[in-house]
Coordinates of N, CA and C in Angstrom, one line a residue:
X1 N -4.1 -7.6 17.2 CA -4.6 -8.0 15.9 C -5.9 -7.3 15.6
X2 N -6.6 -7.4 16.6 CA -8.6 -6.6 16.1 C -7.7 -4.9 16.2
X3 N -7.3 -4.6 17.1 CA -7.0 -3.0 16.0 C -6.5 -3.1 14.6
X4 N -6.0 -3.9 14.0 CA -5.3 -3.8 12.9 C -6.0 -4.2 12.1
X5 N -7.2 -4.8 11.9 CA -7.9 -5.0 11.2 C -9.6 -3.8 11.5
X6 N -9.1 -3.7 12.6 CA -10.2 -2.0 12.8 C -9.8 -1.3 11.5
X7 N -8.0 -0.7 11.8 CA -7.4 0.1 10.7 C -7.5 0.0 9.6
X8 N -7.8 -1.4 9.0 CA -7.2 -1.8 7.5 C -8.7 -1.1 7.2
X9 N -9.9 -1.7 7.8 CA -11.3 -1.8 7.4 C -11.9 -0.1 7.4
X10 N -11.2 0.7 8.4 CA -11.4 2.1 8.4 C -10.9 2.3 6.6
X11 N -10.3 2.2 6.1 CA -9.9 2.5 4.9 C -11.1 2.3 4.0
X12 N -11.0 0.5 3.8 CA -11.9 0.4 3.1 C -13.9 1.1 3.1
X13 N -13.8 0.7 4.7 CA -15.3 1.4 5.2 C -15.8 2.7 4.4
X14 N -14.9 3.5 4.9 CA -14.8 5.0 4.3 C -15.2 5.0 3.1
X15 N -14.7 4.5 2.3 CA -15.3 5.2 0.6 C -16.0 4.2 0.3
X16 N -16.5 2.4 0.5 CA -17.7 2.0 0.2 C -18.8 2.2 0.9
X17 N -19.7 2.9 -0.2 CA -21.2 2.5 0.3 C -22.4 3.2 -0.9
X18 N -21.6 3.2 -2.5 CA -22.4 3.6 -3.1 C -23.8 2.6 -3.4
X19 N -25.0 3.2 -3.4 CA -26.2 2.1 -3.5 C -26.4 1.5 -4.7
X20 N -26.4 0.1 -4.1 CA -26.7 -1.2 -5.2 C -27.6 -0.7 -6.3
X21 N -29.0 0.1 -5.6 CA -29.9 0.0 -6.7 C -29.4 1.2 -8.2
X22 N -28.5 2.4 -7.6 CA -27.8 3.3 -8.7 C -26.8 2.2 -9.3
X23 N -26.4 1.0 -9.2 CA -25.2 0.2 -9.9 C -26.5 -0.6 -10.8
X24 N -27.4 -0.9 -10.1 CA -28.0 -1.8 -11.4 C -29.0 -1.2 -12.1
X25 N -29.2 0.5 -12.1 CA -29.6 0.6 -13.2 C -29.0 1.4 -14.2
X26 N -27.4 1.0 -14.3 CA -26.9 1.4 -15.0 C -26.5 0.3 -15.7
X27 N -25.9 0.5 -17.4 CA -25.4 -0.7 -18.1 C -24.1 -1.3 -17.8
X28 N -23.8 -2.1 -17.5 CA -22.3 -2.3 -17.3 C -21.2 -2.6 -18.7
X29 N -20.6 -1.3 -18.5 CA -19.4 -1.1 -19.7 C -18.5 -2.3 -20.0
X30 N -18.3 -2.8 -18.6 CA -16.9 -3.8 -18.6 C -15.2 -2.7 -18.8
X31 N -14.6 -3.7 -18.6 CA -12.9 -3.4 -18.7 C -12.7 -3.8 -20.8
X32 N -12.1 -2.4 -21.0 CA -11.6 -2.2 -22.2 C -10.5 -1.8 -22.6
X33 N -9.7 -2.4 -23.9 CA -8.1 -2.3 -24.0 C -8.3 -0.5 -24.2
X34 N -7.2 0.2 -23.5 CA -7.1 1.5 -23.7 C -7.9 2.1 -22.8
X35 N -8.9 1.5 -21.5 CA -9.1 2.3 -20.4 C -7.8 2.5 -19.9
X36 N -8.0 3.8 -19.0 CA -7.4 4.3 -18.2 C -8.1 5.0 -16.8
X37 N -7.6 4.4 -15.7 CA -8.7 5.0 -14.3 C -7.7 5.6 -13.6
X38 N -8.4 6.8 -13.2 CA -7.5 7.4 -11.8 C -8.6 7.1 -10.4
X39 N -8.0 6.9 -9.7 CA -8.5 6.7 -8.5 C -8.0 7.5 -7.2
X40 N -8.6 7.3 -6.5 CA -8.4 8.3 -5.3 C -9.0 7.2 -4.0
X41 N -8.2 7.2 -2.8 CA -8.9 6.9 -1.8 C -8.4 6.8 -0.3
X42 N -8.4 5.6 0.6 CA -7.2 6.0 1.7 C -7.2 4.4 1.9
X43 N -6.1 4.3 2.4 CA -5.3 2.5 2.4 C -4.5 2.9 4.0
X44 N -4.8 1.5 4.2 CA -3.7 1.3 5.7 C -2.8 0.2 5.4
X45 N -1.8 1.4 6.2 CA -0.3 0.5 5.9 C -0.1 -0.2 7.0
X46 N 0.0 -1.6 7.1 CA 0.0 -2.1 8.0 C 1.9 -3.1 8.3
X47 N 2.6 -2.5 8.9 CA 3.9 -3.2 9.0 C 4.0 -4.6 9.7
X48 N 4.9 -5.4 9.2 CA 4.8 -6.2 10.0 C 5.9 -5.9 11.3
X49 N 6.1 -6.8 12.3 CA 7.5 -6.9 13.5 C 8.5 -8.0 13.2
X50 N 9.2 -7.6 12.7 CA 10.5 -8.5 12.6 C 12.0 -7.6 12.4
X51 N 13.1 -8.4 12.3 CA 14.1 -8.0 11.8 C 15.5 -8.5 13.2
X52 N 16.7 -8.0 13.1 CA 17.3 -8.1 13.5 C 17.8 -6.3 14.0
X53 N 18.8 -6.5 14.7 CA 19.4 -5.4 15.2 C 20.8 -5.9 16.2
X54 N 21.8 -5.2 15.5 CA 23.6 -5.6 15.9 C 23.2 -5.0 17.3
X55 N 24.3 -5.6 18.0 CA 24.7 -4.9 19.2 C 24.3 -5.1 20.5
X56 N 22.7 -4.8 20.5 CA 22.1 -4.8 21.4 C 20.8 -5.7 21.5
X57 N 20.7 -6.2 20.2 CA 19.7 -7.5 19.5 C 18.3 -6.6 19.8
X58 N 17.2 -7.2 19.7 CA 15.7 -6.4 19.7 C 15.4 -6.7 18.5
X59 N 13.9 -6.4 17.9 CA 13.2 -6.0 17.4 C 12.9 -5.0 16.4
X60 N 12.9 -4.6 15.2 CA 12.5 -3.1 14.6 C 10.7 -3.1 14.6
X61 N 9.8 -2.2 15.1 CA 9.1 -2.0 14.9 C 8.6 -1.0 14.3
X62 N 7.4 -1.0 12.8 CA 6.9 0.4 12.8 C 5.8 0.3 12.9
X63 N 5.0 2.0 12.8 CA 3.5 1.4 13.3 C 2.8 1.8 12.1
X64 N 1.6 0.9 12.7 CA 0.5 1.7 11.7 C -0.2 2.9 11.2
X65 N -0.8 2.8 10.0 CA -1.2 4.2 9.9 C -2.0 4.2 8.8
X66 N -2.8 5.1 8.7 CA -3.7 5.4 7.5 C -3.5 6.7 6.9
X67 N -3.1 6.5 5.2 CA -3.1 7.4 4.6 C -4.0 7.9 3.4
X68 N -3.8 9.1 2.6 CA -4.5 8.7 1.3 C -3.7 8.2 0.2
X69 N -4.4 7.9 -0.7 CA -3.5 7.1 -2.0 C -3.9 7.4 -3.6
X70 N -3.2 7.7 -4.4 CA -3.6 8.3 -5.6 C -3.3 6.5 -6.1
X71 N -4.2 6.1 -7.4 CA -3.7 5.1 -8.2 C -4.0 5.5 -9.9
X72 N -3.2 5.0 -10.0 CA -3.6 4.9 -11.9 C -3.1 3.9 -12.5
X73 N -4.3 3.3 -13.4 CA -4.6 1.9 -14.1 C -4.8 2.0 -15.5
X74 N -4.2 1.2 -16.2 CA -3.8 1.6 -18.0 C -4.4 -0.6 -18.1
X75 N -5.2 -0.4 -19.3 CA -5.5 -1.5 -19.2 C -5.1 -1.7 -21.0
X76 N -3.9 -2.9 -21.0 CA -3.3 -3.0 -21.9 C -4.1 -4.0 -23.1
X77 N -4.8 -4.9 -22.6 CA -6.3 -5.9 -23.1 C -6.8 -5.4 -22.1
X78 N -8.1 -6.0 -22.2 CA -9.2 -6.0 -21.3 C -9.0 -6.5 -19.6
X79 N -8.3 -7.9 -20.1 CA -8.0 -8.4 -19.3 C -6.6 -8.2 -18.2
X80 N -5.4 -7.5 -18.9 CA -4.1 -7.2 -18.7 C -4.1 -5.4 -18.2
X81 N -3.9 -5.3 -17.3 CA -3.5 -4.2 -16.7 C -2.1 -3.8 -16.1
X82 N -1.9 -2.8 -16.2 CA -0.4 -2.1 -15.3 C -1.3 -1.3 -14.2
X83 N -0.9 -1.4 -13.2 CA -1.3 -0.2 -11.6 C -0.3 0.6 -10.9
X84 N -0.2 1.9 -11.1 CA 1.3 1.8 -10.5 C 0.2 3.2 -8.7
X85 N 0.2 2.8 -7.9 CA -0.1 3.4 -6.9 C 1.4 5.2 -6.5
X86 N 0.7 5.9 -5.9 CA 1.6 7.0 -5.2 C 0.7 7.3 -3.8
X87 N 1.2 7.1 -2.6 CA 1.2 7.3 -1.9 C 2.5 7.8 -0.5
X88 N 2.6 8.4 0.6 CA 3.0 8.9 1.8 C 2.3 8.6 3.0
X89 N 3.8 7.8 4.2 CA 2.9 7.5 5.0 C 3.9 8.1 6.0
X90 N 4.1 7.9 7.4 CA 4.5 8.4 8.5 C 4.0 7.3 9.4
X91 N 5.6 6.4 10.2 CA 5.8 5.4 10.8 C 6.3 6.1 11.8
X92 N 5.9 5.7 13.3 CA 6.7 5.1 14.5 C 7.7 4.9 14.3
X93 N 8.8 4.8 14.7 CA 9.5 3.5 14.9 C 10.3 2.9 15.8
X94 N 10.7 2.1 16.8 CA 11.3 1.2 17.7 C 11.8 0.5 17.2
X95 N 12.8 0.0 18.4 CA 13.4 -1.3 18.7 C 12.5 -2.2 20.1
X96 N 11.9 -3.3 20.2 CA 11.8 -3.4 21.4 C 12.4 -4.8 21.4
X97 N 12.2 -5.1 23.2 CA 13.0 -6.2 23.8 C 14.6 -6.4 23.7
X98 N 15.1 -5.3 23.5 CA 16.9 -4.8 23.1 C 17.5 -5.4 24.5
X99 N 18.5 -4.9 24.2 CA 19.5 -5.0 25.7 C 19.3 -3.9 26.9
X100 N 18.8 -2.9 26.2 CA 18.6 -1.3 26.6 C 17.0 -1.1 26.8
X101 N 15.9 -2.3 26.6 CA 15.2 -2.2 26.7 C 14.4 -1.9 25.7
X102 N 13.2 -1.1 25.6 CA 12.2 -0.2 24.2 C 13.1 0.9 23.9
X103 N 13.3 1.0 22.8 CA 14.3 2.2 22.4 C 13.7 2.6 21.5
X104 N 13.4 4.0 21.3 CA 12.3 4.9 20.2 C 13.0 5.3 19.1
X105 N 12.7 5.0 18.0 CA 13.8 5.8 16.8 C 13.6 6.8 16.0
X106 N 12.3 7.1 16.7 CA 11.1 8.6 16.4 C 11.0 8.1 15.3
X107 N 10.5 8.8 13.9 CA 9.8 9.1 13.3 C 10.4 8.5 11.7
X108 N 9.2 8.2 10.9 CA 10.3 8.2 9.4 C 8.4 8.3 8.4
X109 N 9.0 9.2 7.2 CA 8.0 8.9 6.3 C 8.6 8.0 5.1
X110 N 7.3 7.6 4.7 CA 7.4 6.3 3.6 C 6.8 6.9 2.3
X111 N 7.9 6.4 0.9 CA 6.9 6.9 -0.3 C 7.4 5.3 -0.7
X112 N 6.6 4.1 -1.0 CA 6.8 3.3 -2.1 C 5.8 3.3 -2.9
X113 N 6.0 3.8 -4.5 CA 5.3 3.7 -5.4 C 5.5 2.2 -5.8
X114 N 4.2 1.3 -5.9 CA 4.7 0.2 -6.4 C 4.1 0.0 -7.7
X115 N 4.1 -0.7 -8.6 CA 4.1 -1.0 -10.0 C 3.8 -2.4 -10.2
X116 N 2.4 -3.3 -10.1 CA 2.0 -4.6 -10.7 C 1.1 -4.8 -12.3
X117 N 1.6 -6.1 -12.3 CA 0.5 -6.3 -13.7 C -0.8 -7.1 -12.9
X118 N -2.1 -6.8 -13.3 CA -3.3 -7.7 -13.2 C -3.7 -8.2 -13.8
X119 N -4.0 -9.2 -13.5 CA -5.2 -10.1 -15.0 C -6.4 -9.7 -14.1
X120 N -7.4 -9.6 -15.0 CA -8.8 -9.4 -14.6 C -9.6 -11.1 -15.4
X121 N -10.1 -11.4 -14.6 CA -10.2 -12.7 -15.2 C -12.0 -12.4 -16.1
X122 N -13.0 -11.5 -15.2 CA -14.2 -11.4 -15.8 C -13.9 -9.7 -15.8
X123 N -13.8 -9.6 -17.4 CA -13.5 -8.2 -17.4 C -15.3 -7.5 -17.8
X124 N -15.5 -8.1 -18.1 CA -17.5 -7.4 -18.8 C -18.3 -7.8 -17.6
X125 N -18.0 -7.8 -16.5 CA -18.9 -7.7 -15.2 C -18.7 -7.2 -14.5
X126 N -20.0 -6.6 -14.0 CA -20.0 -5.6 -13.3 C -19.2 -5.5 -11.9
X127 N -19.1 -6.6 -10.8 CA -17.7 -6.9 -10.0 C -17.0 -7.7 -10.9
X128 N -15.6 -7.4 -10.7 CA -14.5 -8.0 -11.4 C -13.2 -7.9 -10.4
X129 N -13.2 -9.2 -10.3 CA -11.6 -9.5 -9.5 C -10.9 -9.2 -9.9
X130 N -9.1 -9.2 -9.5 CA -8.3 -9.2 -10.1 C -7.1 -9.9 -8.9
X131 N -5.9 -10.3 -9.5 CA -4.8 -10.9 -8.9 C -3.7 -10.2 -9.8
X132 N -2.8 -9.6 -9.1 CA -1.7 -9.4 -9.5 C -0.2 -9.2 -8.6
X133 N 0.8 -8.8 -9.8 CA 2.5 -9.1 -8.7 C 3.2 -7.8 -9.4
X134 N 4.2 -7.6 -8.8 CA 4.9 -6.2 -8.9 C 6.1 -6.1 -8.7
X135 N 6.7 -4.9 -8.7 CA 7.6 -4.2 -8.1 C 7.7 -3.0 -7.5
X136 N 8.2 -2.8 -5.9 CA 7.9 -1.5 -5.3 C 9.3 -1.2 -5.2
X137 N 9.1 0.4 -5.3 CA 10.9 1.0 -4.2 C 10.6 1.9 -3.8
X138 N 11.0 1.7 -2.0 CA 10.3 2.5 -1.3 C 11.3 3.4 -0.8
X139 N 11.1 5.0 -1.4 CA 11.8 6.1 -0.1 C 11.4 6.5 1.2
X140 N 12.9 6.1 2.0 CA 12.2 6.4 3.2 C 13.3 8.0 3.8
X141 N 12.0 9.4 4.1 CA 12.6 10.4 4.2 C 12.6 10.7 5.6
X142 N 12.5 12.4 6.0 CA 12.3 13.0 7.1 C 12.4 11.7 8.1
X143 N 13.4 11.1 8.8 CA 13.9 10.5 10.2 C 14.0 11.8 11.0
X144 N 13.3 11.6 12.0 CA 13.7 12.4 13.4 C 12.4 12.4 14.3
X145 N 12.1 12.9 15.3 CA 11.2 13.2 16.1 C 12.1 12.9 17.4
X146 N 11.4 12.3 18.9 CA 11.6 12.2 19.8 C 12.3 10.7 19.7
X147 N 13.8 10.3 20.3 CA 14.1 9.3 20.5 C 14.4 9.1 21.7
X148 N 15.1 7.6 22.0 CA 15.5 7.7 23.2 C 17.1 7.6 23.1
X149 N 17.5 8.2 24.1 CA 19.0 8.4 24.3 C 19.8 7.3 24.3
X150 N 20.9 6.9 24.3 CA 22.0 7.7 22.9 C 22.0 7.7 22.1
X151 N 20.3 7.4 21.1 CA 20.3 7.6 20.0 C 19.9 8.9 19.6
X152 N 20.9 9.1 18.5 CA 20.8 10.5 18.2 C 20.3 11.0 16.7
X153 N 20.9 9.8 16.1 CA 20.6 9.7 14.5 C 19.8 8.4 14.0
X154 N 19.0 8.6 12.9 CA 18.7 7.4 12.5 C 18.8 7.4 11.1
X155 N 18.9 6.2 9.9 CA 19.2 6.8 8.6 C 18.4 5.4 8.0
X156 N 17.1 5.4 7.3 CA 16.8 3.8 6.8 C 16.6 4.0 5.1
X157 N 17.9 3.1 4.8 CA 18.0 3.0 3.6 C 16.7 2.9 2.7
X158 N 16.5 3.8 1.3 CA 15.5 3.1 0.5 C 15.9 2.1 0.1
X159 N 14.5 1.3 -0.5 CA 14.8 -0.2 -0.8 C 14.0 -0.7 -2.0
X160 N 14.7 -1.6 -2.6 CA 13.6 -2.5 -3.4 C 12.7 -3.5 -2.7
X161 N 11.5 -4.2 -3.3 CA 10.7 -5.0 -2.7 C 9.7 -5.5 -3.8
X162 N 9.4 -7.2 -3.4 CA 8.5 -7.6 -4.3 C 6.9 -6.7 -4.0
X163 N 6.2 -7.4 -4.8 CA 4.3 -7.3 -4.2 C 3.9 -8.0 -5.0
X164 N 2.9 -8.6 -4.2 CA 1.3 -9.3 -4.6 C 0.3 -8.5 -4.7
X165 N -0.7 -9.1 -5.2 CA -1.7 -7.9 -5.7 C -3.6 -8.7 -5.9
X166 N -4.3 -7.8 -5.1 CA -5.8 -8.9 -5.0 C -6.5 -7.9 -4.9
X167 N -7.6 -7.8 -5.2 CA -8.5 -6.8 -5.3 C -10.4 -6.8 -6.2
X168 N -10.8 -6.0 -6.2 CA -12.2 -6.0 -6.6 C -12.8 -4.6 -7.5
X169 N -13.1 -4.6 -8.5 CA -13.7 -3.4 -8.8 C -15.4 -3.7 -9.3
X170 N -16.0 -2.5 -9.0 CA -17.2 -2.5 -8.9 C -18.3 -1.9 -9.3
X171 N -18.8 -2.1 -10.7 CA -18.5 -0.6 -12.1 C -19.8 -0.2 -11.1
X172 N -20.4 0.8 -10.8 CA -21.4 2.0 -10.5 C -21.8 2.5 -11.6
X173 N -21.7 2.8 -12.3 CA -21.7 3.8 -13.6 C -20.8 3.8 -14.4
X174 N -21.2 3.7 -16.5 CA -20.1 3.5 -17.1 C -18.6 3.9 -17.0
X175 N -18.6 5.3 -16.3 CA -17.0 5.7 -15.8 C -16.9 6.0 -14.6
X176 N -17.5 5.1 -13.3 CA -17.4 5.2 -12.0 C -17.3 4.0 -11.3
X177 N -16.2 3.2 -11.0 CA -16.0 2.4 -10.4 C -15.7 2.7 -8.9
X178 N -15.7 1.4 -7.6 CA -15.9 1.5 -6.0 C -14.4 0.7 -6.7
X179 N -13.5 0.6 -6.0 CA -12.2 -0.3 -5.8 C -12.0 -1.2 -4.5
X180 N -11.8 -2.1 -3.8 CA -11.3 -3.1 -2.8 C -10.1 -3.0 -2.9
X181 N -9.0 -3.1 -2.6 CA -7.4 -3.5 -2.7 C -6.4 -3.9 -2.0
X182 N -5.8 -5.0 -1.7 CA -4.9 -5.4 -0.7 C -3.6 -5.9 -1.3
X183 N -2.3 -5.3 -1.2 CA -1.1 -5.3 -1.4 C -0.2 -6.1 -0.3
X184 N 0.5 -6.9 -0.9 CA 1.7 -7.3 0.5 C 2.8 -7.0 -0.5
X185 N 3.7 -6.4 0.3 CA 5.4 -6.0 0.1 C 6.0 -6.6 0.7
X186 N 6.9 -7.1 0.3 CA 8.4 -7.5 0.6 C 9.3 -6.8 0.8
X187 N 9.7 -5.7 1.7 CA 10.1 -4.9 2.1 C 10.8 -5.3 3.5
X188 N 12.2 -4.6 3.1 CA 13.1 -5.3 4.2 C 14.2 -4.5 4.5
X189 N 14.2 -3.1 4.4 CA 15.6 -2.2 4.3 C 16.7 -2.1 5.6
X190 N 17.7 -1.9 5.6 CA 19.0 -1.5 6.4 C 18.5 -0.1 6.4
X191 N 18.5 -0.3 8.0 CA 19.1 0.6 9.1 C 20.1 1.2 10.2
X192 N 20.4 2.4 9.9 CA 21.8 2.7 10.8 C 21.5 3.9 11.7
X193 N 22.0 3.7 13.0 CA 21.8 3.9 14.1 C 23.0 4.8 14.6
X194 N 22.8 5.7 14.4 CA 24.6 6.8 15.1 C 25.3 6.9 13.8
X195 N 25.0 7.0 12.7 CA 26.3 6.9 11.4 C 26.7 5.6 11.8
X196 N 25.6 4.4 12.2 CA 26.6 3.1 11.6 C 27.2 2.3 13.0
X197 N 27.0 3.0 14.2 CA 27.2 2.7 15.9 C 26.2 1.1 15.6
X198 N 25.6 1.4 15.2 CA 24.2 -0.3 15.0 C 23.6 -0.1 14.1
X199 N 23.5 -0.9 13.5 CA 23.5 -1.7 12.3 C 22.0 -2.5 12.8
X200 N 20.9 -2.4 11.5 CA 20.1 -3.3 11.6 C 19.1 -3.7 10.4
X201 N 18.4 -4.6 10.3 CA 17.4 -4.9 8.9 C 16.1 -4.6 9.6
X202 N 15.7 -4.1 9.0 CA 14.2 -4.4 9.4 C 13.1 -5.0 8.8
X203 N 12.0 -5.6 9.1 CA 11.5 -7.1 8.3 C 10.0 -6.6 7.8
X204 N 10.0 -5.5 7.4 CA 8.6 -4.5 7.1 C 7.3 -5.3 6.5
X205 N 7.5 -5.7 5.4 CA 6.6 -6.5 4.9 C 5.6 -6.7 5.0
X206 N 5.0 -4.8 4.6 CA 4.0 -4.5 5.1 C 2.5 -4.8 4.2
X207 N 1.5 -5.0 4.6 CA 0.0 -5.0 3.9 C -0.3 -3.7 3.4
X208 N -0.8 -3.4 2.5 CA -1.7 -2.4 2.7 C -3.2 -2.4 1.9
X209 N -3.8 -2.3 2.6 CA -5.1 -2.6 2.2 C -6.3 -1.0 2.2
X210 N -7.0 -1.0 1.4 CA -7.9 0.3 1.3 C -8.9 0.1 -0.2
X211 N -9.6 1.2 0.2 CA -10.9 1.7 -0.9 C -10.4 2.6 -1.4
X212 N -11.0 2.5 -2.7 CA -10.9 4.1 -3.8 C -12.5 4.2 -4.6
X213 N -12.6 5.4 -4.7 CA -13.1 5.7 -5.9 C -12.4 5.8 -7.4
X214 N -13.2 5.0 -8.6 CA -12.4 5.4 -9.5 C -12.6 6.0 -11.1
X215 N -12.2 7.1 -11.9 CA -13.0 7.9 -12.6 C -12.2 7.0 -14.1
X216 N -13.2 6.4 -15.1 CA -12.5 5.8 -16.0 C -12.5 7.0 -17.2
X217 N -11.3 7.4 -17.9 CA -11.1 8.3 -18.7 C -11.1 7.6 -20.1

């Protein structure tokens, strides 16, 4: 658990640390209907361990990892926001405690773009929370690397998935906001093992948590 919150905090660490005293002597703009922000930053995707697996029963695991993440934020009121995030990540992946023991299923990358609405509750201050919920669909491409034998193939379906949505922004300057953000997915896709030899779900339902910079246009 303390590596995984090392990971998430590498994210956020990284891009905060602009100084308090350049935030307060600027005026604070606030959130306005018809902003729009791009952001830029790096987020860790943190999977959870669960799932099932035919055959040989076990575990799916994927691992952690830190990427970067583009986001962009359309604020429909002040208060009402759309976010729809694009990011790429690159998982591990296993089975452990099987019949056959730890079984490796090499490699897979991840795109889910997810898509939530926010309310910003204090939009004209200078930190401003936000809570929001979504919808992600995640593609999952490039399967292969080093497995262990007789696995030869692996294939994990893209999927739909809910998300929740929490976060902070942090105006710096009228069009320069610091970002906080932490996401949970509901993410849960089928996996096939040989063209379909095993059959499994895996119980991903992953966090991802990170900092951005953000430029309001």
């Amino acid at each position: 658990m303390m590596n995984r919150v090392l990971l998430a905090g590498l994210a956020a660490a990284t891009l905060w640390g602009a100084p308090a005293a350049l935030a307060q002597s600027q005026p604070v703009r606030g959130k306005q209907a018809g902003d729009l922000l791009l952001g830029f930053g790096l987020i860790g995707v943190l999977p959870e361990k669960g799932g099932r697996v035919d055959a040989i029963g076990g575990k799916p695991e994927a691992s952690d990892t830190v990427t970067p993440q583009l986001d962009l934020t359309y604020f429909v009121t002040p208060r009402l926001s759309l976010n729809l995030i694009a990011a790429t990540s690159r998982h591990d992946v296993k089975v452990g405690g099987s019949a056959l023991g730890e079984v490796d299923l090499g490699r897979v990358w991840a795109l889910p773009p997810t898509l939530t609405v926010q309310f910003h509750p204090l939009p004209q201050s200078r930190v401003s929370p936000y809570v929001g919920a979504g919808v992600n669909y995640t593609v999952f491409y490039g399967e292969g690397g080093g497995r262990t034998p007789p696995v030869s193939k692996v294939d994990v379906e893209n999927s739909w998935g809910w998300a929740l949505n929490a976060g902070i922004d942090y105006e710096v300057a009228p069009n320069w906001l610091i970002n906080v953000d932490a996401k949970k997915l509901f993410l849960r896709p089928d996996v096939s093992v040989n063209g379909g030899a095993i059959g499994a779900r895996a119980e991903l339902d992953p966090w991802i948590i990170g900092a951005a910079i953000r430029y309001r246009f």
